[in-house]
Coordinates of C-alpha atoms and ligand atoms in Angstrom, one line a residue:
M41 CA -0.1 0.0 0.1
N42 CA 1.3 3.5 -0.9
K43 CA 1.1 5.6 2.4
N44 CA 0.9 9.2 3.4
F45 CA 4.0 11.1 4.1
V46 CA 4.1 13.1 7.4
A47 CA 7.0 14.4 9.2
G48 CA 9.5 12.5 7.0
H49 CA 7.8 9.1 7.5
W50 CA 5.4 7.0 5.5
V51 CA 2.1 6.7 7.5
D52 CA -0.6 4.0 7.2
G53 CA -4.2 4.6 6.8
E54 CA -7.5 3.1 5.7
A55 CA -6.8 1.3 2.4
Y56 CA -8.5 2.5 -0.8
E57 CA -8.3 1.5 -4.6
N58 CA -7.9 3.6 -7.6
R59 CA -8.8 2.2 -11.1
N60 CA -8.1 3.1 -14.6
P61 CA -10.9 5.1 -16.2
S62 CA -10.1 3.5 -19.7
D63 CA -10.3 -0.1 -18.2
V64 CA -12.0 -0.5 -14.8
S65 CA -10.5 -4.1 -14.3
D66 CA -6.9 -2.4 -14.2
L67 CA -6.2 -1.8 -10.6
I68 CA -3.6 1.0 -10.4
G69 CA -2.8 0.9 -6.8
V70 CA -4.0 0.8 -3.2
Y71 CA -3.5 4.0 -1.2
A72 CA -3.8 4.9 2.5
H73 CA -6.6 7.3 3.4
A74 CA -5.4 10.0 5.9
D75 CA -7.7 10.6 8.8
V76 CA -8.2 13.8 10.8
A77 CA -5.3 12.7 13.3
T78 CA -2.9 12.1 10.5
T79 CA -3.7 15.4 8.9
E80 CA -3.3 17.1 12.2
A81 CA 0.1 15.4 12.6
A82 CA 1.1 16.5 9.2
I83 CA 0.1 20.2 10.1
A84 CA 2.1 19.9 13.2
A85 CA 5.2 18.6 11.3
A86 CA 4.9 21.3 8.8
Q87 CA 4.8 23.9 11.5
G88 CA 7.7 22.2 13.4
A89 CA 9.8 22.4 10.1
S90 CA 9.0 26.1 9.3
H91 CA 11.9 27.7 11.0
E92 CA 14.5 25.5 9.6
W93 CA 13.2 25.7 6.0
A94 CA 12.5 29.3 6.1
H95 CA 16.2 29.9 7.1
A96 CA 17.7 27.4 4.6
T97 CA 20.0 29.0 2.2
I98 CA 18.8 29.8 -1.2
Q99 CA 21.3 27.3 -2.5
K100 CA 19.7 24.6 -0.5
R101 CA 16.3 25.6 -1.9
F102 CA 17.5 25.7 -5.4
D103 CA 19.1 22.3 -5.0
V104 CA 15.9 20.6 -3.5
L105 CA 13.6 22.0 -6.3
D106 CA 16.1 21.5 -9.0
F107 CA 16.5 17.8 -8.0
I108 CA 12.6 17.4 -8.1
G109 CA 12.3 19.0 -11.5
S110 CA 15.2 16.9 -12.9
E111 CA 13.7 13.6 -11.8
L112 CA 10.3 14.5 -13.2
L113 CA 11.9 15.3 -16.5
A114 CA 14.0 12.2 -16.5
R115 CA 10.9 9.9 -15.7
K116 CA 8.4 11.8 -17.8
D117 CA 7.5 8.7 -20.0
E118 CA 7.0 6.5 -17.0
L119 CA 5.1 9.0 -14.9
G120 CA 3.2 10.3 -18.0
A121 CA 1.8 6.8 -18.5
L122 CA 0.8 6.5 -14.9
L123 CA -1.0 9.9 -15.2
S124 CA -2.9 8.7 -18.3
R125 CA -3.8 5.4 -16.7
E126 CA -5.1 7.3 -13.7
E127 CA -6.8 10.3 -15.1
G128 CA -7.5 9.3 -18.7
K129 CA -5.9 11.9 -20.7
T130 CA -4.0 10.6 -23.8
L131 CA -0.4 9.4 -23.4
A132 CA 1.0 12.4 -25.2
E133 CA -1.0 14.7 -22.9
G134 CA 0.1 12.8 -19.8
V135 CA 3.8 12.8 -20.8
G136 CA 3.5 16.6 -21.6
E137 CA 2.0 17.2 -18.2
V138 CA 4.8 15.5 -16.3
A139 CA 7.4 17.5 -18.4
R140 CA 5.5 20.6 -17.6
A141 CA 5.7 19.9 -13.8
G142 CA 9.4 19.3 -14.1
H143 CA 9.9 22.6 -15.9
I144 CA 7.8 24.2 -13.1
F145 CA 10.0 22.9 -10.4
K146 CA 13.2 24.0 -12.3
Y147 CA 11.7 27.5 -12.9
H148 CA 11.0 28.0 -9.2
A149 CA 14.5 26.6 -8.3
H150 CA 15.7 29.6 -10.1
Q151 CA 13.1 31.9 -8.4
A152 CA 14.6 31.0 -5.1
L153 CA 17.7 32.7 -6.2
Q154 CA 16.1 36.0 -7.2
P155 CA 16.6 39.1 -5.0
N156 CA 13.8 39.0 -2.4
G157 CA 13.4 42.8 -1.8
E158 CA 14.5 46.3 -2.5
V159 CA 16.3 49.2 -1.0
V160 CA 14.2 52.3 -1.4
P161 CA 15.1 56.1 -0.5
S162 CA 13.1 57.4 2.3
V163 CA 11.2 60.7 1.8
R164 CA 12.6 61.6 5.3
A165 CA 16.3 62.6 5.7
G166 CA 18.5 60.0 7.5
L167 CA 16.5 57.1 6.9
Q168 CA 16.8 54.1 4.5
V169 CA 13.8 51.9 3.7
Q170 CA 14.2 48.1 2.9
V171 CA 11.1 46.2 1.5
T172 CA 11.8 42.5 2.0
R173 CA 9.8 39.3 1.4
E174 CA 9.4 36.6 4.0
P175 CA 7.7 33.0 4.0
V176 CA 4.2 32.9 5.1
G177 CA 4.4 29.7 7.1
V178 CA 2.4 26.4 6.7
I179 CA 0.7 26.3 3.3
G180 CA -2.5 24.0 2.9
I181 CA -2.6 22.9 -0.8
I182 CA -5.7 21.3 -2.1
T183 CA -5.9 20.2 -5.8
P184 CA -8.3 18.7 -8.3
W185 CA -7.9 15.5 -10.3
N186 CA -7.7 17.0 -13.8
F187 CA -4.1 18.1 -13.8
P188 CA -2.8 15.6 -11.1
M189 CA 0.9 16.5 -11.7
A190 CA 1.0 20.2 -13.0
I191 CA -1.3 21.8 -10.5
P192 CA 0.3 20.3 -7.5
A193 CA 3.6 21.3 -9.1
W194 CA 2.7 24.9 -9.5
K195 CA 1.5 25.3 -6.1
I196 CA 4.1 23.2 -4.2
A197 CA 7.2 24.5 -6.0
P198 CA 6.7 28.3 -5.3
A199 CA 5.5 27.4 -1.7
L200 CA 8.8 25.8 -1.0
A201 CA 11.0 28.1 -3.2
H202 CA 9.9 31.0 -1.0
G203 CA 10.6 29.0 2.3
N204 CA 7.1 27.9 3.3
T205 CA 6.3 24.4 4.5
V206 CA 3.4 22.4 2.9
V207 CA 0.7 20.0 3.6
F208 CA -0.6 18.7 0.3
K209 CA -4.1 17.1 -0.1
P210 CA -4.6 15.7 -3.7
A211 CA -8.0 14.8 -5.1
E212 CA -9.1 11.4 -4.1
L213 CA -9.3 10.2 -7.6
V214 CA -5.6 10.7 -8.3
P215 CA -3.6 9.5 -5.4
G216 CA -1.1 7.6 -7.8
C217 CA 0.3 10.8 -9.2
A218 CA 0.3 12.5 -5.9
W219 CA 2.1 9.7 -4.2
A220 CA 4.7 9.5 -7.0
L221 CA 5.4 13.2 -6.8
A222 CA 5.6 12.9 -3.0
E223 CA 8.0 10.0 -3.3
I224 CA 10.5 12.1 -5.3
I225 CA 10.0 15.1 -3.0
S226 CA 10.8 12.7 0.0
R227 CA 14.3 12.1 -1.5
S228 CA 15.0 15.8 -2.4
G229 CA 16.9 16.7 0.7
L230 CA 14.1 18.7 2.4
P231 CA 14.0 18.7 6.1
A232 CA 11.5 16.2 7.7
G233 CA 8.2 17.9 8.0
A234 CA 8.7 20.6 5.3
F235 CA 6.6 18.7 3.0
N236 CA 3.6 16.4 3.9
L237 CA 1.3 14.4 1.8
T238 CA -2.3 13.5 3.2
M239 CA -4.5 11.6 0.8
G240 CA -8.1 11.4 1.4
A241 CA -11.6 12.8 1.3
G242 CA -12.0 16.6 0.9
S243 CA -14.7 16.6 3.6
R244 CA -12.3 15.2 6.2
V245 CA -8.6 16.0 5.2
G246 CA -9.4 19.1 3.3
Q247 CA -11.7 20.4 5.8
T248 CA -9.1 19.9 8.5
L249 CA -6.7 22.0 6.6
L250 CA -9.2 24.7 6.2
N251 CA -9.9 24.8 9.8
D252 CA -6.6 24.5 11.7
S253 CA -5.1 27.7 12.8
R254 CA -1.6 26.4 12.4
V255 CA -2.2 26.6 8.5
S256 CA -1.2 30.2 7.6
A257 CA -2.5 30.2 3.9
L258 CA -4.7 28.1 1.7
S259 CA -4.1 27.5 -2.0
F260 CA -6.9 25.7 -3.7
T261 CA -7.9 24.7 -7.3
G262 CA -11.3 23.0 -7.9
S263 CA -15.0 23.7 -8.3
T264 CA -16.7 27.0 -7.4
T265 CA -18.8 25.3 -4.8
T266 CA -15.8 23.9 -2.8
G267 CA -13.9 27.2 -3.6
R268 CA -16.6 29.1 -1.8
N269 CA -16.4 26.9 1.1
V270 CA -12.6 27.4 1.2
A271 CA -12.9 31.1 0.9
R272 CA -15.4 31.1 3.9
A273 CA -13.0 29.3 6.2
A274 CA -10.2 31.4 5.1
A275 CA -12.3 34.6 5.9
H276 CA -13.3 33.2 9.2
R277 CA -9.6 32.6 10.2
M278 CA -8.5 35.8 8.2
V279 CA -5.7 33.9 6.4
P280 CA -4.6 34.5 2.8
V281 CA -6.5 32.4 0.2
Q282 CA -5.7 31.6 -3.4
L283 CA -8.6 30.1 -5.5
E284 CA -8.7 28.9 -9.0
M285 CA -12.1 27.6 -9.9
G286 CA -14.4 26.9 -12.9
G287 CA -14.7 28.5 -16.4
K288 CA -17.3 28.8 -19.2
N289 CA -14.7 29.9 -21.6
P290 CA -15.9 31.5 -25.0
M291 CA -14.2 31.3 -28.3
V292 CA -15.4 33.9 -30.8
V293 CA -15.1 33.2 -34.6
L294 CA -15.5 36.2 -36.9
N295 CA -16.5 36.3 -40.5
D296 CA -12.9 36.9 -41.5
A297 CA -11.3 34.0 -39.6
D298 CA -9.3 31.4 -41.2
L299 CA -11.9 28.7 -41.0
D300 CA -9.6 25.7 -40.9
L301 CA -7.6 27.3 -38.1
A302 CA -10.8 28.2 -36.2
V303 CA -12.1 24.9 -36.2
N304 CA -8.9 23.3 -35.1
C305 CA -8.7 25.8 -32.2
A306 CA -12.4 24.8 -31.3
V307 CA -11.7 21.1 -31.5
Q308 CA -8.6 21.4 -29.3
S309 CA -10.1 23.8 -26.9
A310 CA -13.3 22.0 -26.4
F311 CA -12.4 18.3 -26.5
Y312 CA -8.7 17.7 -25.8
S313 CA -8.1 16.4 -22.4
T314 CA -11.7 15.1 -22.8
G315 CA -12.9 18.7 -22.2
Q316 CA -11.9 18.2 -18.5
R317 CA -9.8 21.5 -18.3
C318 CA -10.8 24.7 -16.6
T319 CA -9.6 26.6 -19.7
A320 CA -11.6 24.6 -22.2
A321 CA -13.8 26.4 -24.5
S322 CA -17.4 25.3 -24.0
R323 CA -19.1 28.3 -25.8
I324 CA -18.1 28.8 -29.4
I325 CA -19.6 32.1 -30.6
V326 CA -19.7 32.4 -34.4
T327 CA -20.8 35.3 -36.5
R328 CA -23.6 34.8 -39.1
G329 CA -21.4 35.1 -42.2
V330 CA -19.5 31.7 -41.4
Y331 CA -21.9 30.2 -38.9
A332 CA -23.2 27.4 -41.2
A333 CA -19.8 26.6 -42.9
F334 CA -18.1 26.6 -39.3
C335 CA -20.8 24.3 -37.7
D336 CA -20.5 21.9 -40.7
L337 CA -16.8 21.7 -40.5
L338 CA -16.8 21.4 -36.7
V339 CA -19.2 18.6 -36.8
R340 CA -17.1 16.7 -39.4
R341 CA -13.9 17.1 -37.5
T342 CA -15.6 16.1 -34.2
L343 CA -16.9 12.9 -35.8
E344 CA -13.4 12.0 -37.0
L345 CA -11.9 12.2 -33.4
R346 CA -10.8 8.8 -32.0
V347 CA -12.1 8.1 -28.6
G348 CA -10.5 5.2 -26.8
H349 CA -8.1 3.9 -24.2
A350 CA -5.9 6.7 -23.0
L351 CA -2.7 4.6 -23.5
A352 CA -3.5 3.5 -27.1
A353 CA -1.2 5.2 -29.6
D354 CA -4.1 6.4 -31.9
T355 CA -6.4 7.8 -29.2
Q356 CA -7.2 11.4 -29.4
I357 CA -9.9 11.6 -26.7
G358 CA -9.5 9.5 -23.5
P359 CA -12.3 8.5 -21.3
V360 CA -14.2 10.7 -18.8
V361 CA -12.4 10.5 -15.3
D362 CA -15.3 8.5 -13.5
P363 CA -18.9 7.4 -13.6
R364 CA -20.0 10.4 -11.6
Q365 CA -18.5 12.8 -14.0
L366 CA -19.9 10.8 -16.9
E367 CA -23.4 11.0 -15.4
Q368 CA -23.0 14.7 -15.1
D369 CA -21.9 15.0 -18.8
L370 CA -24.9 12.9 -19.9
R371 CA -27.3 15.0 -17.7
Y372 CA -26.3 18.1 -19.3
I373 CA -26.7 16.6 -22.8
E374 CA -30.3 16.0 -21.8
I375 CA -30.6 19.4 -20.3
G376 CA -29.3 20.9 -23.6
R377 CA -31.9 18.9 -25.7
S378 CA -34.7 19.9 -23.4
E379 CA -33.7 23.6 -23.6
G380 CA -34.1 23.4 -27.4
A381 CA -30.4 23.2 -28.5
T382 CA -29.8 20.9 -31.5
L383 CA -27.3 18.1 -30.8
A384 CA -25.3 17.9 -34.1
C385 CA -23.2 15.0 -33.1
G386 CA -22.0 12.9 -30.2
G387 CA -23.1 12.9 -26.6
A388 CA -23.7 9.2 -26.2
P389 CA -21.5 6.7 -24.3
V390 CA -19.1 4.6 -26.5
R391 CA -18.2 1.1 -26.2
R392 CA -14.6 0.0 -26.6
P393 CA -12.8 -3.4 -26.1
T394 CA -12.2 -2.4 -22.4
E395 CA -14.7 -1.4 -19.9
G396 CA -14.2 2.5 -19.4
H397 CA -16.1 5.8 -19.2
F398 CA -16.1 6.7 -22.8
L399 CA -18.2 9.5 -24.3
A400 CA -18.4 10.6 -27.8
P401 CA -17.6 14.4 -28.0
A402 CA -20.8 16.4 -28.3
V403 CA -21.6 19.5 -30.4
F404 CA -24.7 21.5 -29.7
V405 CA -25.6 24.1 -32.3
D406 CA -28.3 26.9 -32.4
C407 CA -27.6 27.6 -28.8
D408 CA -28.7 30.6 -26.8
N409 CA -26.4 31.9 -24.1
R410 CA -29.2 31.9 -21.6
M411 CA -29.4 28.0 -21.7
R412 CA -28.0 26.2 -18.9
I413 CA -25.5 24.4 -21.0
C414 CA -24.0 27.8 -21.9
R415 CA -24.0 29.0 -18.2
E416 CA -22.9 26.1 -16.1
E417 CA -19.6 24.4 -16.3
I418 CA -20.1 20.8 -17.5
F419 CA -16.5 19.9 -17.4
G420 CA -16.8 17.2 -20.2
P421 CA -16.5 17.0 -24.0
V422 CA -19.5 19.1 -24.8
A423 CA -19.4 22.3 -27.0
S424 CA -22.1 24.7 -27.5
V425 CA -22.1 26.8 -30.6
I426 CA -23.9 30.1 -30.4
P427 CA -24.7 32.4 -33.4
A428 CA -24.1 36.2 -33.2
E429 CA -25.0 39.0 -35.7
D430 CA -21.6 40.6 -35.7
Y431 CA -18.4 41.3 -33.5
D432 CA -20.1 43.5 -30.9
E433 CA -22.7 41.0 -30.2
A434 CA -20.2 38.2 -30.1
L435 CA -18.1 40.1 -27.5
A436 CA -21.2 40.9 -25.4
I437 CA -22.1 37.1 -25.3
A438 CA -18.6 36.2 -24.6
N439 CA -18.6 38.3 -21.5
D440 CA -22.1 37.4 -20.5
T441 CA -21.0 34.7 -17.9
P442 CA -20.2 34.6 -14.2
F443 CA -16.8 33.2 -15.1
G444 CA -13.7 34.9 -16.6
L445 CA -10.7 32.5 -17.0
S446 CA -9.7 32.2 -20.7
S447 CA -11.3 33.9 -23.6
G448 CA -10.3 33.4 -27.4
I449 CA -11.0 35.0 -30.7
C450 CA -10.2 33.8 -34.3
T451 CA -10.0 36.7 -36.8
T452 CA -7.6 38.1 -39.3
S453 CA -8.6 41.6 -38.2
L454 CA -6.1 43.4 -36.1
R455 CA -8.6 45.9 -35.0
H456 CA -10.9 43.2 -33.7
A457 CA -8.1 41.2 -32.0
A458 CA -6.8 44.4 -30.2
H459 CA -10.3 45.5 -29.2
F460 CA -11.1 42.0 -27.9
Q461 CA -7.8 41.8 -25.9
R462 CA -8.8 45.0 -24.2
H463 CA -12.4 44.2 -23.6
A464 CA -12.6 40.4 -22.9
Q465 CA -13.5 40.0 -19.3
A466 CA -10.9 37.1 -18.7
G467 CA -7.6 36.7 -17.0
M468 CA -6.2 35.1 -20.3
V469 CA -6.9 36.1 -23.9
M470 CA -6.0 33.8 -26.9
V471 CA -5.8 35.3 -30.4
N472 CA -6.0 32.6 -33.2
A473 CA -5.0 30.0 -30.5
P474 CA -6.8 27.5 -28.4
T475 CA -8.3 28.8 -25.1
A476 CA -6.3 26.1 -23.2
G477 CA -2.6 25.5 -23.1
V478 CA -0.5 27.9 -21.2
D479 CA 3.1 28.5 -20.4
Y480 CA 4.5 27.9 -16.9
H481 CA 6.5 31.1 -16.6
V482 CA 3.8 33.6 -16.9
P483 CA 0.8 34.3 -14.5
F484 CA -2.2 32.1 -14.7
G485 CA -5.6 32.9 -13.4
G486 CA -9.0 34.5 -14.1
V487 CA -11.4 37.3 -13.1
K488 CA -15.0 37.3 -11.9
G489 CA -16.1 33.7 -10.5
S490 CA -13.0 32.0 -11.8
S491 CA -10.3 33.2 -9.5
L492 CA -9.7 34.9 -6.1
G493 CA -6.5 35.9 -4.6
G494 CA -2.9 36.3 -6.0
R495 CA -2.1 34.9 -9.5
E496 CA -0.4 31.5 -9.9
Q497 CA 2.7 30.6 -11.8
G498 CA 5.5 32.7 -13.2
Q499 CA 6.9 35.6 -10.9
A500 CA 3.3 36.4 -9.9
A501 CA 3.4 33.3 -7.5
R502 CA 5.7 35.1 -5.3
E503 CA 2.8 37.5 -4.2
F504 CA 0.9 34.8 -2.6
F505 CA 3.7 32.7 -1.1
T506 CA 5.5 35.5 0.5
K507 CA 4.5 38.4 2.9
V508 CA 6.1 41.8 2.7
K509 CA 8.0 43.5 5.5
T510 CA 8.9 47.1 5.4
T511 CA 12.0 48.2 7.5
Y512 CA 13.2 51.7 8.3
I513 CA 16.9 52.0 9.1
A514 CA 18.1 55.3 10.6
A515 CA 21.6 55.8 9.0
Ligands
NDP196 P1 -13.6 19.8 -6.3 O1 -14.0 21.2 -5.9 O2 -14.8 18.7 -6.2 O3 -12.5 19.3 -5.6 C1 -11.3 20.0 -5.5 C2 -10.4 19.6 -4.4 O4 -11.1 20.0 -3.2 C3 -10.3 18.1 -4.2 O5 -9.1 17.7 -3.6 C4 -11.4 17.7 -3.2 O6 -11.1 16.5 -2.5 C5 -11.3 18.9 -2.2 N1 -12.4 19.1 -1.4 C6 -13.8 18.9 -1.6 N2 -14.6 19.1 -0.5 C7 -13.8 19.7 0.2 C8 -14.0 20.5 1.6 N3 -15.2 20.5 2.1 N4 -13.0 21.0 2.1 C9 -11.8 21.1 1.5 N5 -11.4 20.4 0.4 C10 -12.4 19.8 -0.2 O7 -13.4 19.9 -7.8 P2 -12.8 18.6 -8.8 O8 -11.7 17.8 -8.2 O9 -14.1 17.9 -9.2 O10 -12.2 19.4 -10.0 C11 -12.9 19.9 -11.0 C12 -13.1 21.4 -10.9 O11 -11.9 22.0 -10.8 C13 -13.8 22.0 -12.0 O12 -14.9 22.8 -11.7 C14 -12.7 22.8 -12.8 O13 -13.3 24.0 -13.4 C15 -11.9 23.3 -11.5 N6 -10.5 23.5 -12.0 C16 -10.1 24.8 -12.1 C17 -8.8 25.2 -12.5 C18 -8.3 26.5 -12.5 O14 -7.2 26.8 -12.5 N7 -9.2 27.5 -12.6 C19 -8.0 24.1 -13.0 C20 -8.5 22.8 -12.9 C21 -9.7 22.5 -12.5 P3 -11.8 15.2 -3.0 O15 -12.1 15.2 -4.3 O16 -10.7 14.2 -2.5 O17 -13.1 14.9 -2.1

């Protein structure tokens, strides 16, 4: 059994299994559920290691993070296969995600070496001002199942780089990736207790992290419902919180777009990683002049997508992560039909030689932005195409959503692209590119209901994982 990692030791717990969504007869492993006592022990260990890690040299921090990044990169094929087996994205996507996690650790290794403050002249004579950054303390990290390596990496790496200690609670569906990452971290040279892994239910392990006064800050990615709960707990304890939540990302296609490129962007944005990405485009807003031709081509390309076992070489769309998510996707297909949208293709379970949670990617056409399928996050391979009269209406529809993570436009008009960049209500804008797929060295995050708190990734991560001290020195 693969155990939890607490205070530098592997700790037992109630056994639970995880299975391959491409083939439910494939048992990936047996993992130990942490209980409240184990989680509290992890928090105590993280608190106990705080002083030592906060005062470790930046060379030590660099070495630890660089070690983790190097091993992830060296083992990207093996760990990518584990990721695909566990989460269901294709092998290429799985390997790519592990490589990205490796690069994230290496990037933050270098961040540890950056200046951590500045000397500023005082407005008063005889004084010097120093603005420095210090670690926050124990960081509670709670992650979702859909990027089981990259999301933990982009929280754990900056937390450690800036001298914080960590209690990491992964989603219950993906303990295999979490454990593999923790196993590497356990050999990286960190002091015992500086990093802890507690696998198990959100309602138990997660909730303990939210409520414990020894946890100094909370970094969460997941659904809006859980995010609200995390924000409430953080507000109650008055600790910093960073939330990355859902999206209902639009992709606008204008009459002057390169249609082939636009359809490629739509297919990738909506269906790759089985549509289970917070940056997936689930609303494709198309102006009238190309509406019919676009829908036609989109449906043709969607029907050509090969749905199958995540590890098969020719698979383009892997399975949905679990039966509960599949049920949710199918429920929304029914909702779309009952709301009057036209299901142009897909939307039904698919049988494959192995028993898995396969779903044919679905395209709804003639949608109205007021429909529930256009307002609520489905988190599956379901795209809704919405007609618009012109650019102005398309932009208004794109912004008419409670979310604001990623927003895309396909156009050959520089004027419209530049206007869209300024007026899209989103944290990330994509011009003639898929709404999903981002770099690791620049800020990631959204506006409105998609995000709260400091941005993740790149240098921006420093804001959340440090606190600022201003010192006045009389010279
Ligand atoms: P959930 O919100 O269900 O879960 C996210 C994490 O929170 C899991 O580790 C979960 O644990 C934990 N959790 C659940 N209940 C509690 C609780 N009461 N207290 C503390 N922690 C809790 O999201 P999913 O895992 O289903 O992920 C899908 C969602 O994540 C989608 O809505 C998607 O949009 C969003 N997402 C957002 C991203 C972004 O950057 N904006 C990126 C990726 C995903 P467990 O599952 O073990 O119960």
